[in-house]
Amino acid sequence: MKVHEYQAKQIFAEAGIPVPPGEVATTAADAFAIAEKINKPVMVKAQVHVGGRGKAGGVKYAENAEAARVLAQTIIGMDIKGLTVKKVLVTIAEDILSEAYVGIILDRVTKRPVIMVSAAGGIDIEEVAAKTPQKIYKLFVDPAVGLRAFEARNLAYKLYRDINQVRQAADIIMKLYGLFWKCDASLIEINPLVTTQNGSVIALDAKLNIDDNALYRQPAIATMRDLDAENPAEVKAREADLSFVKLDGNIGCIVNGAGLAMATMDLVKRYGGEPANFLDIGGSSNPQKVVTAMQIILSDQNVRAILINIFGGITRCDDVATGIVTAFAEFKPTVPVVVRLTGTNEKEGQRILASIKLPTAETLDEGVKKAISLAGEV
């Protein structure tokens, strides 16, 4: 789960990480009032769950309250990477001397948190990693020991020479690492971490992603979920207990089991196709899950063919087939659908599918090739 920048800054501030003052506005009038209260130049920042807001025109400098009102009027309602801006953060415009980057993610290879710092902040860290990886310093932390003060200082020295700023940055890194654990974060990031004219080091931006599986023990953060800012298909899938991630391809995939879903997507790419999504209906035999899955996939205008790959164990192939037939009756899909069923009640499932004359495949390879071929004909 992602939280907005203003929400992440609230959490940072409660942990003692310095952030610039600001408030969120949903109207231009609110933005005017907040800027007038700050009584200094402000930044008006779109609050959407995507990167590249600045490049898209969603982050603007306002000299005064009236300029903030005009900019908020422009930004609220703007489309940024498919998401509509419904609120903006109005925050003081700091006088910046330098920009750095600090982030923490979980490294799946070492199974440890990795802290990354770079003096090349303020731009996409992915771009820095791709073009100048030597500018990123990493520290893999043993979770049994935790981050030690000298390690935080060593990282801070990679960013600053001034000892006062090193101390401030080390303190921020220690607190950020504490929040990473406390919030069950999958990612926590400050970009940029800036120095100001008076020598202060502050978090000018804040990013915090929470592990969905841990939300049950993060009730305060769970209430911050903004459904308006999320992909509607992903919201619908979550409500139906489906695991769904939207991708950019044109082969819609409906699969049971996360491992089989990953293997299916790998094979789609191996044979030259591009998966449009990851969708796992899980291990149950509820036909309604298949109906909902079909509805979600068919709502994606990029989908040119659907591949249904079921390996029946606990999941019964006849229940899946019943769900497919029901979905065809309800939605009358115009894109081709290829089904591969194998396992529990396989013959019964194929008999049910025969009633609507769906193309079936004996093997996964055959199903993938057929789906890619049919997608090319649409």
CSV table of C-alpha atoms in Angstrom, one decimal:
chain,number,residue,atom,x,y,z
A,1,MET,CA,0.0,0.0,0.0
A,2,LYS,CA,1.2,3.5,-0.9
A,3,VAL,CA,0.6,6.6,1.1
A,4,HIS,CA,0.6,10.1,-0.2
A,5,GLU,CA,3.6,12.4,0.4
A,6,TYR,CA,1.7,14.5,2.9
A,7,GLN,CA,0.8,11.4,4.9
A,8,ALA,CA,4.4,10.1,4.8
A,9,LYS,CA,5.6,13.5,6.0
A,10,GLN,CA,3.2,13.3,8.9
A,11,ILE,CA,4.7,9.9,9.9
A,12,PHE,CA,8.2,11.3,9.4
A,13,ALA,CA,7.5,14.3,11.5
A,14,GLU,CA,6.1,12.1,14.3
A,15,ALA,CA,9.4,10.1,14.2
A,16,GLY,CA,11.4,13.3,14.6
A,17,ILE,CA,12.6,13.6,10.9
A,18,PRO,CA,12.6,17.3,9.9
A,19,VAL,CA,10.1,18.1,7.1
A,20,PRO,CA,9.0,21.5,5.8
A,21,PRO,CA,5.6,22.7,7.1
A,22,GLY,CA,2.6,22.3,4.8
A,23,GLU,CA,-1.0,21.2,4.5
A,24,VAL,CA,-3.1,19.4,1.9
A,25,ALA,CA,-5.8,21.2,-0.2
A,26,THR,CA,-8.6,19.8,-2.3
A,27,THR,CA,-9.6,23.2,-3.8
A,28,ALA,CA,-7.9,26.3,-5.1
A,29,ALA,CA,-9.4,28.3,-2.3
A,30,ASP,CA,-7.9,26.0,0.3
A,31,ALA,CA,-4.5,26.3,-1.4
A,32,PHE,CA,-4.8,30.1,-1.2
A,33,ALA,CA,-5.7,30.0,2.5
A,34,ILE,CA,-2.8,27.6,3.3
A,35,ALA,CA,-0.3,29.7,1.3
A,36,GLU,CA,-1.5,32.9,3.0
A,37,LYS,CA,-1.0,31.3,6.4
A,38,ILE,CA,2.6,30.2,5.5
A,39,ASN,CA,3.1,33.8,4.2
A,40,LYS,CA,6.2,32.8,2.2
A,41,PRO,CA,6.8,31.4,-1.3
A,42,VAL,CA,5.4,27.8,-1.5
A,43,MET,CA,5.5,24.7,-3.6
A,44,VAL,CA,2.2,23.3,-4.9
A,45,LYS,CA,2.6,19.5,-5.3
A,46,ALA,CA,0.2,17.1,-6.8
A,47,GLN,CA,-0.7,14.1,-4.5
A,48,VAL,CA,-0.8,11.0,-6.7
A,49,HIS,CA,0.8,7.6,-6.3
A,50,VAL,CA,3.2,7.9,-9.3
A,51,GLY,CA,6.7,9.2,-9.8
A,52,GLY,CA,7.7,11.9,-12.2
A,53,ARG,CA,5.1,14.5,-10.9
A,54,GLY,CA,7.5,17.3,-11.5
A,55,LYS,CA,8.2,16.4,-15.1
A,56,ALA,CA,4.5,16.1,-15.7
A,57,GLY,CA,3.9,19.6,-14.4
A,58,GLY,CA,2.4,18.5,-11.1
A,59,VAL,CA,4.9,20.4,-8.9
A,60,LYS,CA,5.1,24.1,-9.2
A,61,TYR,CA,6.6,27.1,-7.4
A,62,ALA,CA,4.3,29.9,-6.2
A,63,GLU,CA,5.7,33.3,-5.2
A,64,ASN,CA,2.6,34.2,-3.2
A,65,ALA,CA,-0.9,33.0,-2.1
A,66,GLU,CA,-2.6,34.2,-5.3
A,67,ALA,CA,-0.1,32.3,-7.5
A,68,ALA,CA,-0.7,29.2,-5.3
A,69,ARG,CA,-4.4,29.5,-5.9
A,70,VAL,CA,-3.9,29.8,-9.7
A,71,LEU,CA,-1.5,26.8,-9.8
A,72,ALA,CA,-3.7,24.7,-7.6
A,73,GLN,CA,-6.6,25.3,-9.9
A,74,THR,CA,-4.4,24.1,-12.8
A,75,ILE,CA,-3.0,21.0,-11.0
A,76,ILE,CA,-6.2,19.7,-9.4
A,77,GLY,CA,-7.9,17.7,-12.1
A,78,MET,CA,-4.7,17.2,-14.0
A,79,ASP,CA,-4.1,13.7,-15.4
A,80,ILE,CA,-0.7,12.3,-14.4
A,81,LYS,CA,0.1,8.8,-15.8
A,82,GLY,CA,-3.5,7.9,-15.9
A,83,LEU,CA,-4.4,9.2,-12.4
A,84,THR,CA,-6.4,12.3,-11.7
A,85,VAL,CA,-5.0,14.8,-9.2
A,86,LYS,CA,-7.6,15.4,-6.5
A,87,LYS,CA,-5.5,17.1,-3.9
A,88,VAL,CA,-2.3,19.1,-3.6
A,89,LEU,CA,0.2,19.7,-0.9
A,90,VAL,CA,1.0,23.3,-0.3
A,91,THR,CA,4.3,23.5,1.5
A,92,ILE,CA,7.0,26.1,2.1
A,93,ALA,CA,9.5,26.6,-0.7
A,94,GLU,CA,12.9,26.0,0.9
A,95,ASP,CA,16.0,27.8,-0.2
A,96,ILE,CA,18.0,24.7,-1.3
A,97,LEU,CA,21.8,24.5,-1.3
A,98,SER,CA,22.2,20.8,-2.2
A,99,GLU,CA,20.1,17.7,-2.8
A,100,ALA,CA,20.8,14.1,-1.8
A,101,TYR,CA,19.0,10.7,-1.8
A,102,VAL,CA,18.3,8.2,1.1
A,103,GLY,CA,16.2,5.1,0.7
A,104,ILE,CA,15.7,1.7,2.3
A,105,ILE,CA,14.3,-1.4,0.6
A,106,LEU,CA,14.3,-5.1,1.4
A,107,ASP,CA,17.0,-6.9,-0.7
A,108,ARG,CA,15.5,-10.3,-1.6
A,109,VAL,CA,18.9,-11.9,-2.5
A,110,THR,CA,20.6,-11.2,0.9
A,111,LYS,CA,17.2,-11.1,2.8
A,112,ARG,CA,18.3,-8.0,4.5
A,113,PRO,CA,17.3,-4.3,4.4
A,114,VAL,CA,19.6,-2.3,2.2
A,115,ILE,CA,20.2,1.4,2.8
A,116,MET,CA,21.1,3.4,-0.3
A,117,VAL,CA,22.5,6.9,-0.2
A,118,SER,CA,23.7,9.2,-3.0
A,119,ALA,CA,24.8,12.8,-3.2
A,120,ALA,CA,23.1,12.8,-6.7
A,121,GLY,CA,19.6,13.4,-5.3
A,122,GLY,CA,16.6,15.2,-6.7
A,123,ILE,CA,16.3,13.1,-9.8
A,124,ASP,CA,15.1,9.6,-10.5
A,125,ILE,CA,17.4,7.2,-8.5
A,126,GLU,CA,16.8,4.6,-11.2
A,127,GLU,CA,18.4,6.9,-13.7
A,128,VAL,CA,21.4,7.4,-11.4
A,129,ALA,CA,21.6,3.6,-10.9
A,130,ALA,CA,21.6,3.0,-14.7
A,131,LYS,CA,24.0,5.7,-15.8
A,132,THR,CA,26.3,6.3,-12.8
A,133,PRO,CA,25.9,3.4,-10.4
A,134,GLN,CA,29.2,4.4,-8.7
A,135,LYS,CA,27.3,7.4,-7.2
A,136,ILE,CA,25.1,5.1,-5.0
A,137,TYR,CA,26.5,3.7,-1.8
A,138,LYS,CA,24.8,0.7,-0.2
A,139,LEU,CA,24.8,-0.8,3.3
A,140,PHE,CA,23.2,-4.2,3.9
A,141,VAL,CA,22.0,-4.3,7.5
A,142,ASP,CA,21.9,-7.5,9.6
A,143,PRO,CA,18.4,-7.3,11.0
A,144,ALA,CA,19.5,-9.2,14.1
A,145,VAL,CA,22.0,-6.4,14.9
A,146,GLY,CA,20.2,-3.4,13.4
A,147,LEU,CA,21.7,-0.2,12.1
A,148,ARG,CA,24.6,1.0,14.3
A,149,ALA,CA,25.3,4.7,14.8
A,150,PHE,CA,28.8,4.5,13.3
A,151,GLU,CA,27.3,2.9,10.2
A,152,ALA,CA,24.8,5.7,9.8
A,153,ARG,CA,27.6,8.3,10.2
A,154,ASN,CA,29.7,6.5,7.5
A,155,LEU,CA,26.7,6.7,5.2
A,156,ALA,CA,26.2,10.4,6.1
A,157,TYR,CA,29.8,11.1,5.2
A,158,LYS,CA,29.1,9.9,1.7
A,159,LEU,CA,26.7,12.9,1.4
A,160,TYR,CA,28.3,15.7,3.3
A,161,ARG,CA,31.7,17.1,4.5
A,162,ASP,CA,30.3,19.5,7.0
A,163,ILE,CA,30.3,17.7,10.4
A,164,ASN,CA,27.1,19.4,11.5
A,165,GLN,CA,25.3,18.2,8.4
A,166,VAL,CA,26.8,14.7,8.8
A,167,ARG,CA,25.4,14.5,12.3
A,168,GLN,CA,22.0,15.7,11.1
A,169,ALA,CA,21.9,13.2,8.2
A,170,ALA,CA,23.1,10.3,10.4
A,171,ASP,CA,20.3,11.0,12.8
A,172,ILE,CA,17.8,11.1,10.0
A,173,ILE,CA,19.1,7.8,8.6
A,174,MET,CA,18.8,6.2,12.0
A,175,LYS,CA,15.2,7.4,12.4
A,176,LEU,CA,14.4,6.3,8.8
A,177,TYR,CA,15.7,2.8,9.5
A,178,GLY,CA,13.5,2.7,12.7
A,179,LEU,CA,10.5,3.7,10.7
A,180,PHE,CA,11.2,1.1,8.1
A,181,TRP,CA,10.7,-1.6,10.7
A,182,LYS,CA,8.0,0.1,12.8
A,183,CYS,CA,5.8,0.6,9.7
A,184,ASP,CA,6.4,-2.8,8.1
A,185,ALA,CA,7.6,-0.8,5.0
A,186,SER,CA,8.6,-2.4,1.7
A,187,LEU,CA,10.2,1.0,0.7
A,188,ILE,CA,11.0,4.2,2.5
A,189,GLU,CA,12.7,7.1,0.7
A,190,ILE,CA,13.7,10.7,0.9
A,191,ASN,CA,14.4,12.3,-2.4
A,192,PRO,CA,15.6,14.9,-2.1
A,193,LEU,CA,17.2,15.2,1.3
A,194,VAL,CA,18.3,18.8,1.1
A,195,THR,CA,20.5,21.3,2.9
A,196,THR,CA,19.2,24.8,3.4
A,197,GLN,CA,20.9,28.2,3.7
A,198,ASN,CA,20.9,28.0,7.5
A,199,GLY,CA,22.7,24.6,7.4
A,200,SER,CA,19.7,22.5,8.2
A,201,VAL,CA,19.2,19.0,6.6
A,202,ILE,CA,15.5,18.3,6.0
A,203,ALA,CA,13.4,15.8,4.1
A,204,LEU,CA,11.9,17.8,1.2
A,205,ASP,CA,10.0,14.8,-0.1
A,206,ALA,CA,8.8,11.6,1.5
A,207,LYS,CA,7.8,8.2,0.1
A,208,LEU,CA,6.5,5.2,2.1
A,209,ASN,CA,5.1,1.9,0.8
A,210,ILE,CA,3.7,-0.6,3.3
A,211,ASP,CA,3.7,-4.4,2.9
A,212,ASP,CA,0.0,-5.2,2.3
A,213,ASN,CA,0.5,-8.4,4.3
A,214,ALA,CA,1.3,-6.4,7.4
A,215,LEU,CA,-1.5,-3.9,7.3
A,216,TYR,CA,-3.5,-5.8,9.9
A,217,ARG,CA,-0.9,-4.6,12.5
A,218,GLN,CA,-0.7,-1.1,11.1
A,219,PRO,CA,-4.3,0.1,11.6
A,220,ALA,CA,-3.4,3.8,11.7
A,221,ILE,CA,-1.6,3.6,8.4
A,222,ALA,CA,-4.4,1.4,6.9
A,223,THR,CA,-6.9,4.2,7.4
A,224,MET,CA,-4.7,6.4,5.1
A,225,ARG,CA,-5.5,4.2,2.1
A,226,ASP,CA,-6.9,6.5,-0.7
A,227,LEU,CA,-9.0,4.3,-3.0
A,228,ASP,CA,-9.5,7.3,-5.4
A,229,ALA,CA,-5.7,7.3,-6.0
A,230,GLU,CA,-5.5,3.6,-6.8
A,231,ASN,CA,-6.1,1.7,-10.1
A,232,PRO,CA,-9.8,0.9,-10.0
A,233,ALA,CA,-9.1,-2.6,-11.4
A,234,GLU,CA,-6.7,-3.3,-8.5
A,235,VAL,CA,-9.2,-2.1,-6.0
A,236,LYS,CA,-11.9,-4.3,-7.5
A,237,ALA,CA,-9.5,-7.3,-7.5
A,238,ARG,CA,-8.6,-6.7,-3.8
A,239,GLU,CA,-12.2,-6.6,-2.8
A,240,ALA,CA,-12.8,-9.9,-4.6
A,241,ASP,CA,-9.7,-11.5,-2.9
A,242,LEU,CA,-7.8,-11.7,-6.2
A,243,SER,CA,-4.1,-10.9,-6.5
A,244,PHE,CA,-3.8,-8.5,-9.4
A,245,VAL,CA,-1.1,-6.2,-10.8
A,246,LYS,CA,-1.7,-4.2,-14.0
A,247,LEU,CA,1.1,-4.4,-16.6
A,248,ASP,CA,1.6,-2.8,-20.0
A,249,GLY,CA,1.2,-5.8,-22.4
A,250,ASN,CA,-1.8,-7.1,-24.4
A,251,ILE,CA,-2.1,-10.8,-23.2
A,252,GLY,CA,-4.6,-10.9,-20.3
A,253,CYS,CA,-3.6,-13.8,-17.9
A,254,ILE,CA,-5.9,-15.6,-15.5
A,255,VAL,CA,-4.0,-18.2,-13.4
A,256,ASN,CA,-4.3,-20.0,-10.1
A,257,GLY,CA,-1.3,-19.7,-7.9
A,258,ALA,CA,1.3,-17.0,-7.8
A,259,GLY,CA,4.2,-19.3,-8.9
A,260,LEU,CA,2.2,-20.6,-11.9
A,261,ALA,CA,1.2,-17.0,-12.7
A,262,MET,CA,4.9,-15.9,-12.8
A,263,ALA,CA,5.8,-19.0,-14.9
A,264,THR,CA,2.9,-18.2,-17.3
A,265,MET,CA,4.1,-14.6,-17.7
A,266,ASP,CA,7.6,-15.7,-18.2
A,267,LEU,CA,6.5,-18.0,-21.0
A,268,VAL,CA,4.4,-15.3,-22.6
A,269,LYS,CA,7.5,-13.1,-22.8
A,270,ARG,CA,9.7,-16.1,-24.0
A,271,TYR,CA,7.4,-16.6,-27.0
A,272,GLY,CA,7.4,-12.9,-27.9
A,273,GLY,CA,4.3,-11.7,-26.2
A,274,GLU,CA,3.7,-9.2,-23.4
A,275,PRO,CA,1.5,-10.0,-20.4
A,276,ALA,CA,-1.2,-7.4,-19.6
A,277,ASN,CA,-1.4,-8.3,-16.0
A,278,PHE,CA,-0.6,-10.6,-13.1
A,279,LEU,CA,-3.8,-12.2,-11.8
A,280,ASP,CA,-4.0,-15.1,-9.4
A,281,ILE,CA,-7.5,-16.4,-8.5
A,282,GLY,CA,-6.0,-18.3,-5.6
A,283,GLY,CA,-6.7,-21.9,-4.6
A,284,SER,CA,-10.4,-21.8,-4.1
A,285,SER,CA,-13.1,-23.3,-6.4
A,286,ASN,CA,-15.4,-20.3,-6.4
A,287,PRO,CA,-16.7,-19.7,-10.0
A,288,GLN,CA,-17.6,-16.1,-9.1
A,289,LYS,CA,-13.8,-15.3,-8.7
A,290,VAL,CA,-13.3,-16.3,-12.3
A,291,VAL,CA,-16.3,-14.1,-13.4
A,292,THR,CA,-14.8,-11.1,-11.5
A,293,ALA,CA,-11.3,-11.9,-13.0
A,294,MET,CA,-12.8,-11.9,-16.5
A,295,GLN,CA,-14.5,-8.6,-15.9
A,296,ILE,CA,-11.3,-7.0,-14.6
A,297,ILE,CA,-9.3,-8.3,-17.6
A,298,LEU,CA,-11.9,-7.2,-20.1
A,299,SER,CA,-12.0,-3.7,-18.7
A,300,ASP,CA,-8.4,-3.3,-19.9
A,301,GLN,CA,-8.6,-1.7,-23.4
A,302,ASN,CA,-5.1,-3.0,-24.2
A,303,VAL,CA,-6.0,-6.6,-23.9
A,304,ARG,CA,-6.1,-8.4,-27.3
A,305,ALA,CA,-6.4,-12.0,-26.1
A,306,ILE,CA,-7.0,-13.8,-22.7
A,307,LEU,CA,-5.0,-16.8,-21.6
A,308,ILE,CA,-6.6,-18.9,-18.8
A,309,ASN,CA,-4.1,-21.3,-17.3
A,310,ILE,CA,-5.4,-23.6,-14.5
A,311,PHE,CA,-3.5,-26.4,-12.8
A,312,GLY,CA,-6.3,-28.1,-10.7
A,313,GLY,CA,-5.4,-29.3,-7.3
A,314,ILE,CA,-7.6,-27.8,-4.6
A,315,THR,CA,-9.0,-25.7,-7.4
A,316,ARG,CA,-11.5,-27.7,-9.4
A,317,CYS,CA,-11.3,-27.3,-13.2
A,318,ASP,CA,-15.1,-27.8,-13.5
A,319,ASP,CA,-15.7,-24.8,-11.2
A,320,VAL,CA,-13.4,-22.7,-13.2
A,321,ALA,CA,-15.1,-23.7,-16.4
A,322,THR,CA,-18.5,-22.8,-14.9
A,323,GLY,CA,-17.1,-19.4,-14.0
A,324,ILE,CA,-15.8,-18.9,-17.6
A,325,VAL,CA,-19.1,-19.9,-19.1
A,326,THR,CA,-21.0,-17.5,-16.8
A,327,ALA,CA,-18.6,-14.7,-17.7
A,328,PHE,CA,-19.1,-15.3,-21.4
A,329,ALA,CA,-22.9,-15.1,-20.8
A,330,GLU,CA,-22.6,-11.8,-18.9
A,331,PHE,CA,-19.9,-10.0,-20.7
A,332,LYS,CA,-19.8,-11.5,-24.2
A,333,PRO,CA,-16.1,-10.8,-24.8
A,334,THR,CA,-15.0,-9.8,-28.2
A,335,VAL,CA,-11.3,-10.7,-27.7
A,336,PRO,CA,-10.2,-14.4,-28.2
A,337,VAL,CA,-9.9,-16.5,-25.1
A,338,VAL,CA,-7.6,-19.6,-24.8
A,339,VAL,CA,-8.0,-22.0,-21.9
A,340,ARG,CA,-5.7,-24.6,-20.6
A,341,LEU,CA,-7.2,-26.8,-17.9
A,342,THR,CA,-5.4,-29.7,-16.3
A,343,GLY,CA,-5.8,-31.5,-12.9
A,344,THR,CA,-8.8,-32.0,-10.7
A,345,ASN,CA,-12.0,-32.6,-12.7
A,346,GLU,CA,-10.2,-31.7,-15.9
A,347,LYS,CA,-12.5,-33.8,-18.2
A,348,GLU,CA,-15.6,-32.3,-16.6
A,349,GLY,CA,-14.2,-28.8,-17.1
A,350,GLN,CA,-13.5,-29.4,-20.7
A,351,ARG,CA,-17.0,-30.8,-21.3
A,352,ILE,CA,-18.4,-27.6,-19.8
A,353,LEU,CA,-16.2,-25.4,-22.0
A,354,ALA,CA,-17.2,-27.3,-25.1
A,355,SER,CA,-20.7,-25.9,-24.7
A,356,ILE,CA,-19.3,-22.4,-25.7
A,357,LYS,CA,-16.7,-23.8,-28.2
A,358,LEU,CA,-13.7,-22.2,-26.6
A,359,PRO,CA,-10.2,-22.9,-28.0
A,360,THR,CA,-8.4,-25.1,-25.5
A,361,ALA,CA,-4.8,-26.2,-25.2
A,362,GLU,CA,-3.2,-29.5,-24.0
A,363,THR,CA,-0.1,-27.8,-22.7
A,364,LEU,CA,1.0,-24.4,-21.4
A,365,ASP,CA,3.4,-23.9,-24.3
A,366,GLU,CA,0.5,-24.6,-26.8
A,367,GLY,CA,-1.8,-22.2,-24.9
A,368,VAL,CA,0.7,-19.4,-24.8
A,369,LYS,CA,1.6,-19.6,-28.5
A,370,LYS,CA,-2.1,-19.8,-29.4
A,371,ALA,CA,-3.0,-16.7,-27.3
A,372,ILE,CA,-0.1,-14.7,-28.8
A,373,SER,CA,-1.1,-15.7,-32.3
A,374,LEU,CA,-4.7,-14.8,-31.8
A,375,ALA,CA,-3.8,-11.4,-30.2
A,376,GLY,CA,-1.9,-10.6,-33.3
A,377,GLU,CA,-5.0,-11.1,-35.4
A,378,VAL,CA,-7.2,-8.7,-33.4
